[in-house]
Tab-separated table of C-alpha atoms (C1' of nucleotides) in Angstrom:
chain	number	residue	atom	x	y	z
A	583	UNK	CA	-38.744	78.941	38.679
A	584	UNK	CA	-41.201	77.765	36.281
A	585	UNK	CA	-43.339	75.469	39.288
A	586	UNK	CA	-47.132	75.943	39.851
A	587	UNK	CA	-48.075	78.829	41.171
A	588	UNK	CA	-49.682	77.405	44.815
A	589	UNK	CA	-53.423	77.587	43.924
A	590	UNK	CA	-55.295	76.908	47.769
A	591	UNK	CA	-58.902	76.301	46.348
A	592	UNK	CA	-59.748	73.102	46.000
A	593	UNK	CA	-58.416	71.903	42.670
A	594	UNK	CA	-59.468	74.721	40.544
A	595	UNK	CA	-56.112	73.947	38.858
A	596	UNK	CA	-56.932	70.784	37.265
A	597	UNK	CA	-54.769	70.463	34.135
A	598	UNK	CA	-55.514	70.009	30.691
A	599	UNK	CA	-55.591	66.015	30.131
A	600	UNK	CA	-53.186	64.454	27.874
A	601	UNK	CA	-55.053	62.697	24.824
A	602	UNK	CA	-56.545	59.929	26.768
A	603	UNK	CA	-55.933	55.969	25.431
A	604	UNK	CA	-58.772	53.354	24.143
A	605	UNK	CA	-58.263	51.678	26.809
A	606	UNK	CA	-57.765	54.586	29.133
A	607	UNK	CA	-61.237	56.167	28.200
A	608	UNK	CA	-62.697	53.138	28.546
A	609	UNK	CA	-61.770	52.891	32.469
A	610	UNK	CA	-62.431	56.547	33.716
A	611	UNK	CA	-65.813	55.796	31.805
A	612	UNK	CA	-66.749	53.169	33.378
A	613	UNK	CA	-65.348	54.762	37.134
A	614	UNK	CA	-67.826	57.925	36.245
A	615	UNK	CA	-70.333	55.139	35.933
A	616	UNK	CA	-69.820	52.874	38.949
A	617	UNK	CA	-69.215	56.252	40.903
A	618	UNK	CA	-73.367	55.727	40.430
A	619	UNK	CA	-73.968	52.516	41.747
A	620	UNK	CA	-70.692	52.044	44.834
A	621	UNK	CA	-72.853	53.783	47.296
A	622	UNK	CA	-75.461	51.092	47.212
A	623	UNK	CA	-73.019	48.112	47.044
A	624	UNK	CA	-71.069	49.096	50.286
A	625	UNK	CA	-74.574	49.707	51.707
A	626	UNK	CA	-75.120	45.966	51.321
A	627	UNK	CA	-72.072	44.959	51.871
A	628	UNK	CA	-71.231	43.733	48.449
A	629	UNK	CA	-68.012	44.201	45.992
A	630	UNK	CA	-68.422	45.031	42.617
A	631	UNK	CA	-67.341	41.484	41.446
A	632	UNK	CA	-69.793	39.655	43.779
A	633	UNK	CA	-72.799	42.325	42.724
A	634	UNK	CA	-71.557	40.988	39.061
A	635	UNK	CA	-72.244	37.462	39.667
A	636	UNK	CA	-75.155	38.284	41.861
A	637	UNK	CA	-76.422	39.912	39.044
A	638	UNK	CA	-75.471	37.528	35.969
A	639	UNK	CA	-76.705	34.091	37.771
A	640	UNK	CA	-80.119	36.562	38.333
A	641	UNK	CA	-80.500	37.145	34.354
A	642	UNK	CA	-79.634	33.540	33.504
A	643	UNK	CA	-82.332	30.610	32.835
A	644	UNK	CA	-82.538	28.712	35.918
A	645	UNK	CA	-80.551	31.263	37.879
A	646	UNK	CA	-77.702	28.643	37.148
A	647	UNK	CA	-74.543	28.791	35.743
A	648	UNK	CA	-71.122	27.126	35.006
A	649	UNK	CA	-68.264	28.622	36.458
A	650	UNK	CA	-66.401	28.762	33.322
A	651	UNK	CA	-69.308	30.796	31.731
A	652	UNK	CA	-69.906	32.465	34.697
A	653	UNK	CA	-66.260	33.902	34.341
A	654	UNK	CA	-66.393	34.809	31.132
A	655	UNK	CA	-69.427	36.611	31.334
A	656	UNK	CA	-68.471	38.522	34.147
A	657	UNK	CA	-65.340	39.066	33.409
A	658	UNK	CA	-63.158	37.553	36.292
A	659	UNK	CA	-60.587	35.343	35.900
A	660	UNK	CA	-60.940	31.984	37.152
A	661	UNK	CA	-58.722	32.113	40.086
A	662	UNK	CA	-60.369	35.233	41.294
A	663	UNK	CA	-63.709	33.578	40.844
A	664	UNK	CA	-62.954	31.021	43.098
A	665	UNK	CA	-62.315	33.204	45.985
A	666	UNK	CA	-65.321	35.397	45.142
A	667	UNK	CA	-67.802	32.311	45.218
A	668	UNK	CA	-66.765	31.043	48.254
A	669	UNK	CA	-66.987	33.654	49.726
A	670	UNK	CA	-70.345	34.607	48.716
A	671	UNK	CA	-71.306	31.111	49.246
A	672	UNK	CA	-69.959	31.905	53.286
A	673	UNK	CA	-72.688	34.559	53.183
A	674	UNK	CA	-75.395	32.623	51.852
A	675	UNK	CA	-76.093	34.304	48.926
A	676	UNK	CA	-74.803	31.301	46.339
A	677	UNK	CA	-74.589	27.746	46.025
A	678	UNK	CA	-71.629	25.772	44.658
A	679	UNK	CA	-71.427	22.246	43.717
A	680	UNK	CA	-69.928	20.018	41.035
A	681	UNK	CA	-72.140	18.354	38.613
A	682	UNK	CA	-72.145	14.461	38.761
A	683	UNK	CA	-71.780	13.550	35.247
A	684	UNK	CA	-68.068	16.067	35.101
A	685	UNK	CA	-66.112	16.183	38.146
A	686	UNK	CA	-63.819	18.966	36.892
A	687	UNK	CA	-66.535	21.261	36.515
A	688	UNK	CA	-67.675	23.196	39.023
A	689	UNK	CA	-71.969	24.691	39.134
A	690	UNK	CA	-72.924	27.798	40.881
A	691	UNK	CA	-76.491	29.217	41.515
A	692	UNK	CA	-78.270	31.801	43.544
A	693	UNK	CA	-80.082	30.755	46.764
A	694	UNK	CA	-82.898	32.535	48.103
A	695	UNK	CA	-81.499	34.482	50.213
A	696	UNK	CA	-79.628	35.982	46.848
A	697	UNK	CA	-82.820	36.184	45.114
A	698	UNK	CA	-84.022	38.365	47.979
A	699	UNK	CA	-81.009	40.376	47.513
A	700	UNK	CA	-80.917	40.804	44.139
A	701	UNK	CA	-84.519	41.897	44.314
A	702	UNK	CA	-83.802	44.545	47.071
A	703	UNK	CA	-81.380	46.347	45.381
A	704	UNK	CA	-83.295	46.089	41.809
A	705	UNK	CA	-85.139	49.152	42.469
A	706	UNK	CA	-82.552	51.302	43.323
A	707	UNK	CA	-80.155	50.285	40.501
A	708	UNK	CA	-82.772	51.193	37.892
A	709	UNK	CA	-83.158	54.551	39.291
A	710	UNK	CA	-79.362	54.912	39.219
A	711	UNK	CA	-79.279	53.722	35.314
A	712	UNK	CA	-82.182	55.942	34.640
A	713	UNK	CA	-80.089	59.193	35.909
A	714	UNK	CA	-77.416	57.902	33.841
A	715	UNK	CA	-79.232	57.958	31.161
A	716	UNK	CA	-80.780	60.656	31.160
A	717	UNK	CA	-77.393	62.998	32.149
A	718	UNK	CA	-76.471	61.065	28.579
A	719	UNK	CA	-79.348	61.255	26.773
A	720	UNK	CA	-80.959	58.045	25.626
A	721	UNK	CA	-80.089	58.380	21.922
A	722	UNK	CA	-76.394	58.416	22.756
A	723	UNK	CA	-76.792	55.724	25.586
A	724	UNK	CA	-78.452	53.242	22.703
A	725	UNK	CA	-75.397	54.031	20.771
A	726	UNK	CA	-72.489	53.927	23.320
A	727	UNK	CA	-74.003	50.491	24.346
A	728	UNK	CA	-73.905	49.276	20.532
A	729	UNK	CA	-70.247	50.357	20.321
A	730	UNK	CA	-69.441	48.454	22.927
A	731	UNK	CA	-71.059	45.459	21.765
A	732	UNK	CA	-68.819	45.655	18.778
A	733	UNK	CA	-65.619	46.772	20.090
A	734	UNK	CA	-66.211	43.294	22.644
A	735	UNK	CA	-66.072	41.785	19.629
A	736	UNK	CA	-62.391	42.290	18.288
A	737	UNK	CA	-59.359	40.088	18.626
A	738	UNK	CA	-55.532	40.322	18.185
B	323	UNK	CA	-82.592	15.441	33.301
B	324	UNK	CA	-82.239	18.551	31.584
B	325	UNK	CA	-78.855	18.632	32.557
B	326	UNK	CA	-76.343	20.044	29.367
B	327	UNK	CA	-75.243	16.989	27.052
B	328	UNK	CA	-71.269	16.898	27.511
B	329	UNK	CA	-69.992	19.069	23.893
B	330	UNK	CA	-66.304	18.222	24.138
B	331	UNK	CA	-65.391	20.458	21.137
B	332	UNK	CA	-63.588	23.454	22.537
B	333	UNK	CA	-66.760	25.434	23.982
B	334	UNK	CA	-68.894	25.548	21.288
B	335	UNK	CA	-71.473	25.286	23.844
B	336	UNK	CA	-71.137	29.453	24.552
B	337	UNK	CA	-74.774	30.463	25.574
B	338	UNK	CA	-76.935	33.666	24.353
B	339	UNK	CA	-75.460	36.411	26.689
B	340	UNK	CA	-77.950	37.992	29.314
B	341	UNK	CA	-78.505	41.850	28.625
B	342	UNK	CA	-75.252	43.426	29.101
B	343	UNK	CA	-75.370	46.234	32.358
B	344	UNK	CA	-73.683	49.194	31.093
B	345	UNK	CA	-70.951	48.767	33.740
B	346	UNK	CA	-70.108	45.041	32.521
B	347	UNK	CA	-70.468	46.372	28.895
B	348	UNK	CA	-67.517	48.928	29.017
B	349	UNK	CA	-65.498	46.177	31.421
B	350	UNK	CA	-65.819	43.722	28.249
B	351	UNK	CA	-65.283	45.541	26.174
B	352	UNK	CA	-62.335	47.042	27.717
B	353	UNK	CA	-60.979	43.510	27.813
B	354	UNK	CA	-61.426	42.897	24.334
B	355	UNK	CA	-59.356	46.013	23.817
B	356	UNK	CA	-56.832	45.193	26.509
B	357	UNK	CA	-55.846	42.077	24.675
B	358	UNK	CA	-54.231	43.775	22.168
B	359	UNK	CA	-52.064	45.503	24.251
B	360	UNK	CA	-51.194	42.708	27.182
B	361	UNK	CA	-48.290	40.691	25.251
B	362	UNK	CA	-46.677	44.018	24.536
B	363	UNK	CA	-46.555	44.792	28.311
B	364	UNK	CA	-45.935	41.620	29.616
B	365	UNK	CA	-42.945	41.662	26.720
B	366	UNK	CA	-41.421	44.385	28.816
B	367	UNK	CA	-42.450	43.513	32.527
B	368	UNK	CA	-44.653	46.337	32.926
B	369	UNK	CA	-48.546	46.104	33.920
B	370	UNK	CA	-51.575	47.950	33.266
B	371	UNK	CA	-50.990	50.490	35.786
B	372	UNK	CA	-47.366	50.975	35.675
B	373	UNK	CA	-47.677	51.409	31.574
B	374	UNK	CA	-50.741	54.215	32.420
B	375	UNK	CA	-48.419	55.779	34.778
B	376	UNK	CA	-45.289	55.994	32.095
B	377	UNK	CA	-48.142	56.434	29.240
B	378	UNK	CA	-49.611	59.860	31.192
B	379	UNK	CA	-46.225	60.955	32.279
B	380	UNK	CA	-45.333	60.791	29.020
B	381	UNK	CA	-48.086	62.756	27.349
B	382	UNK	CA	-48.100	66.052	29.947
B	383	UNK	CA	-46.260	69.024	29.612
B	384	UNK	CA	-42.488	68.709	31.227
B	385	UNK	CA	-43.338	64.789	32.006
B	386	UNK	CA	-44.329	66.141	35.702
B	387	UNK	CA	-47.168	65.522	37.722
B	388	UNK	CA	-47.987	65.728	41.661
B	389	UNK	CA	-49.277	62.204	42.562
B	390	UNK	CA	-52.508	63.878	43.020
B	391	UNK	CA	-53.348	64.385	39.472
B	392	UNK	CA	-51.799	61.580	38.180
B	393	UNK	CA	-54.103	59.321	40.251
B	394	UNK	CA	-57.376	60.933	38.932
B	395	UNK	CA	-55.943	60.876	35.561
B	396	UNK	CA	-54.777	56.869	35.931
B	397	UNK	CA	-57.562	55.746	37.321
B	398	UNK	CA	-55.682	54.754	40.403
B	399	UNK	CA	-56.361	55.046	43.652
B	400	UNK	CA	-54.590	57.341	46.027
B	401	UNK	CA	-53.446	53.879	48.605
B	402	UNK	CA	-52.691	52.276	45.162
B	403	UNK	CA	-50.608	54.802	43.011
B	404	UNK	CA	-48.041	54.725	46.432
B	405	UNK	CA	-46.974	51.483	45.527
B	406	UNK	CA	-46.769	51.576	41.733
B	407	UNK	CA	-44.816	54.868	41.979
B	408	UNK	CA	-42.368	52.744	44.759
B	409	UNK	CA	-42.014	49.704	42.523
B	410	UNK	CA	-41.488	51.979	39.166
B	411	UNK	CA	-38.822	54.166	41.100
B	412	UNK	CA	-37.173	50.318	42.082
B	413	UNK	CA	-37.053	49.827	38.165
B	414	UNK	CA	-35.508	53.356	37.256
B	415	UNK	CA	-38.546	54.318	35.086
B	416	UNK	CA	-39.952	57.731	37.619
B	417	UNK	CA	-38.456	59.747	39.591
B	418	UNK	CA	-40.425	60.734	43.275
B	419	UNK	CA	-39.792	63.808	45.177
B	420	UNK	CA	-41.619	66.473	47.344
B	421	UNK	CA	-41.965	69.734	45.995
B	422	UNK	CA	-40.155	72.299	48.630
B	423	UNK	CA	-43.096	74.642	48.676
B	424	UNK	CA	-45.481	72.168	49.938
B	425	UNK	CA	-44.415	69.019	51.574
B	426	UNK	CA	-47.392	67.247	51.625
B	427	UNK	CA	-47.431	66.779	47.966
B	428	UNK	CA	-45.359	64.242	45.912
B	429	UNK	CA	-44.103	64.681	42.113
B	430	UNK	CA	-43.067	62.433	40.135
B	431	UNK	CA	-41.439	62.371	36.853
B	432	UNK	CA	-40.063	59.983	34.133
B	433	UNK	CA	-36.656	59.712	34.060
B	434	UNK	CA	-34.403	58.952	30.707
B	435	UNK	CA	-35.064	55.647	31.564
B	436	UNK	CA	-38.480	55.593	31.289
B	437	UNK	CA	-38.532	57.664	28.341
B	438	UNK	CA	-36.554	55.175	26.357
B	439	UNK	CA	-38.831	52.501	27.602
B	440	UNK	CA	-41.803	54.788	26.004
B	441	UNK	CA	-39.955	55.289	22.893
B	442	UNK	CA	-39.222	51.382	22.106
B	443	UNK	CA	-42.895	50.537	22.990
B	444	UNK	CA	-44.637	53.287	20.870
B	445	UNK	CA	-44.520	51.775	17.827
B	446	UNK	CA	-45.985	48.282	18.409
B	447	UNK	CA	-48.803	50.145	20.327
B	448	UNK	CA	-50.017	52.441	17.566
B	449	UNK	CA	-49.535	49.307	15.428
B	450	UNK	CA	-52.372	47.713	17.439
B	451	UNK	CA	-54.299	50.730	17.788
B	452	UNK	CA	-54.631	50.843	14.170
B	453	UNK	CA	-55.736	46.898	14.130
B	454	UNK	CA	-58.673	47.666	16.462
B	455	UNK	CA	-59.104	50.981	14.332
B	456	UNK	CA	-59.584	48.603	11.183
B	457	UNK	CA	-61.947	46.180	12.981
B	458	UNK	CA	-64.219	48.367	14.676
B	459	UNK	CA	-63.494	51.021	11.372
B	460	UNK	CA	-63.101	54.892	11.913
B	461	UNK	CA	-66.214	56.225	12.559
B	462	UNK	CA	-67.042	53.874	15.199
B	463	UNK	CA	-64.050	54.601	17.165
B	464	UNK	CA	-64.084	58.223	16.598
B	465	UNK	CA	-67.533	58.671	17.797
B	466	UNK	CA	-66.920	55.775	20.553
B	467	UNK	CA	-64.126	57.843	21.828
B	468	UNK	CA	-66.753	60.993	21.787
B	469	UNK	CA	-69.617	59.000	23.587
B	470	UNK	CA	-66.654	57.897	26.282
B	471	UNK	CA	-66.329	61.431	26.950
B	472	UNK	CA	-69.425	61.980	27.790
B	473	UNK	CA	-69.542	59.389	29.652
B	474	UNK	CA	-66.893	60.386	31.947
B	475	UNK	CA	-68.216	63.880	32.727
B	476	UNK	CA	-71.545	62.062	34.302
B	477	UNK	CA	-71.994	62.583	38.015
B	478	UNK	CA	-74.226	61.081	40.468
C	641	DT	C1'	-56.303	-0.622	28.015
C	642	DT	C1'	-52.577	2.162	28.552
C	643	DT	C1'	-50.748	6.334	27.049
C	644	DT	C1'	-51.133	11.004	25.858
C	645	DG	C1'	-53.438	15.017	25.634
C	646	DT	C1'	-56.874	18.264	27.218
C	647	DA	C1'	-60.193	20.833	30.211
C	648	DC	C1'	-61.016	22.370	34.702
C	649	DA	C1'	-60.599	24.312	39.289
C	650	DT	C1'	-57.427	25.555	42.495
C	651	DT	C1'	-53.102	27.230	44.755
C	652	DA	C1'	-49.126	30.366	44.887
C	653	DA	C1'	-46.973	34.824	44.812
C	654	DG	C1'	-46.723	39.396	43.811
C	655	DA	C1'	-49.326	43.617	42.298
C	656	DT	C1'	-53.498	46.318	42.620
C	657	DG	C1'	-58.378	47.687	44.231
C	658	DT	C1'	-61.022	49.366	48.096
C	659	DT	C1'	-62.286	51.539	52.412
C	660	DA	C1'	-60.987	53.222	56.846
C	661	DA	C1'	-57.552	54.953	59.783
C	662	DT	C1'	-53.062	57.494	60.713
C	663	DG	C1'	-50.089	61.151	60.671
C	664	DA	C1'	-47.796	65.058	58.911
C	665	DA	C1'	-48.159	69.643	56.590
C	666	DT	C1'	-50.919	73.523	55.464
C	667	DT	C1'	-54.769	76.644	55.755
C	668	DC	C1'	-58.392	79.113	58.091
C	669	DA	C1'	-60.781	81.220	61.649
C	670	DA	C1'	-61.164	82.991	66.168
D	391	DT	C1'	-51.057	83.248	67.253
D	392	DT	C1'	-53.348	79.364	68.696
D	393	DG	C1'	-56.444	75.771	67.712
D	394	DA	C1'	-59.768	73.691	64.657
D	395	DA	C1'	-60.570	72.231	59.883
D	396	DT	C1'	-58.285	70.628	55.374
D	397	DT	C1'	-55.266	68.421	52.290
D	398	DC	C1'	-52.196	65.182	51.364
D	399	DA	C1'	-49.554	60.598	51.335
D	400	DT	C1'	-49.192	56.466	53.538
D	401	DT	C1'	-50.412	52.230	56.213
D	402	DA	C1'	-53.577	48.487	57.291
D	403	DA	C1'	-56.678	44.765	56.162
D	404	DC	C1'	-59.108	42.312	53.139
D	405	DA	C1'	-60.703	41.364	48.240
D	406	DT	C1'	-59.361	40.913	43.595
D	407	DC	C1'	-56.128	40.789	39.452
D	408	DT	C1'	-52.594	38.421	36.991
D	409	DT	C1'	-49.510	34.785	35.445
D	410	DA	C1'	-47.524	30.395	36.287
D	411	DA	C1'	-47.763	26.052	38.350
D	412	DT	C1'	-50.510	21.908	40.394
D	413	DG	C1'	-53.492	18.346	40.418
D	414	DT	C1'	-57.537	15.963	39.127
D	415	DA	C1'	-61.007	14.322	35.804
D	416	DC	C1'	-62.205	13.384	31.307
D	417	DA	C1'	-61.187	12.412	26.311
D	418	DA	C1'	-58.683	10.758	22.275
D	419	DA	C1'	-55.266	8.092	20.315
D	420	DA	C1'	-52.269	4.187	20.210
DNA sequence: TTTTGTACATTAAGATGTTAATGAATTCAA
DNA sequence: TTGAATTCATTAACATCTTAATGTACAAAA
């Protein structure tokens, strides 16, 4: 009785969207974002995780870090991080080993060959953030980015 | 050498952050945000995605979508949503079923079961809404929310 | 020193993300 | 009306998320 009326085209009929969430915003946010940058990771082959700590390790002093930072930083949990480095230590782009004075803790670091990488795809991902900001404007990208910063900082 | 002087004391040792992509910033601070809410669900056996699903259902007119929508509205992929809407039929909490008029689609729907669920949760979340509301005070999250919206209408 | 506790990485198991492929139902054009 | 495009959900295969459990290495207390 009362059901849709059939509309063929496309979706013209997208609905009305219920009030979204905090944390709901937050995700189809950051989607419309990475809808920006996928193309270019599949084109090298890359997930968005192993871009992450491609990316982090790049920014860091030394290009070094320790796993548990590492997973903090980039936000995967350390189980998943384990799989993720050795894999990307299978492909060359990382280097794992465990420090001699703390055998519990584990090191990771980009290789060359991640370096090289990294700097391929730098030029590119600019250009992508650019667009970004610029569909945004950069006053409102400033303060999105400061938000953010703050809202990382609550706890329960 | 230079190697980090063993701090046993929790990690006290956290290091200055590299510059935060915008991508990592809203997954951060999306966890931040998450943590509020992650006893709650685990409380009731329900994760992320299943909670959006009951969440969104919950929210739209006649708590009725076609699988379609729901997806883009989740944040779920199509391959995903199959098995969250199989696993929250299992529990009682949706109801699936193709609409007669087309059969390729799929509906789904909360049942009284899921409503009750919704009902007994509601108040603890809005109670930790309002604690991240207090921390991060109202402006901030009003015009947070705003900036998120924008965010989400950017295309590449 | 032995005991106890703690900090890590890792494994395990089930759920989800991600892309490509399949297959069925519907629409469109010839 | 028939056959070629489209629109869906689903499956497949691999990567990751998530919590709990293991096991090892270090630290602190007895």
């Amino acid at each position: 009785m009362s059901r849709r009326r059939a509309v063929p085209k496309e979706h013209s009929h997208r609905m009305a969207k219920p009030t979204p969430s905090l944390t709901v915003a937050l995700l189809q946010a950051r989607e419309a974002a990475m809808g920006f940058f996928r193309p270019l990771l599949n084109e090298h082959g890359l997930t968005e995780q192993q871009w992450r700590v491609i990316r982090i390790l790049k920014e860091v002093p030394e290009h070094q870090l320790e796993s548990r930072d590492l997973a903090e930083i980039a936000c995967i949990l350390r189980p998943s991080l384990t799989g993720v480095l050795v894999r990307l230590e299978k492909t060359g782009y990382v280097k794992r080993w465990k420090p001699a004075n703390d055998q519990r803790r584990l090191c990771v670091s980009l290789t060359e060959e991640g370096h090289r990488l990294f700097d391929a795809m730098s030029g590119d991902m600019h250009k992508q953030y650019r667009r970004i900001k610029r569909q945004l404007g950069a006053d409102n990208y400033k303060t999105l980015m400061a938000l953010l910063d703050q809202l990382q900082r609550v706890e329960p």
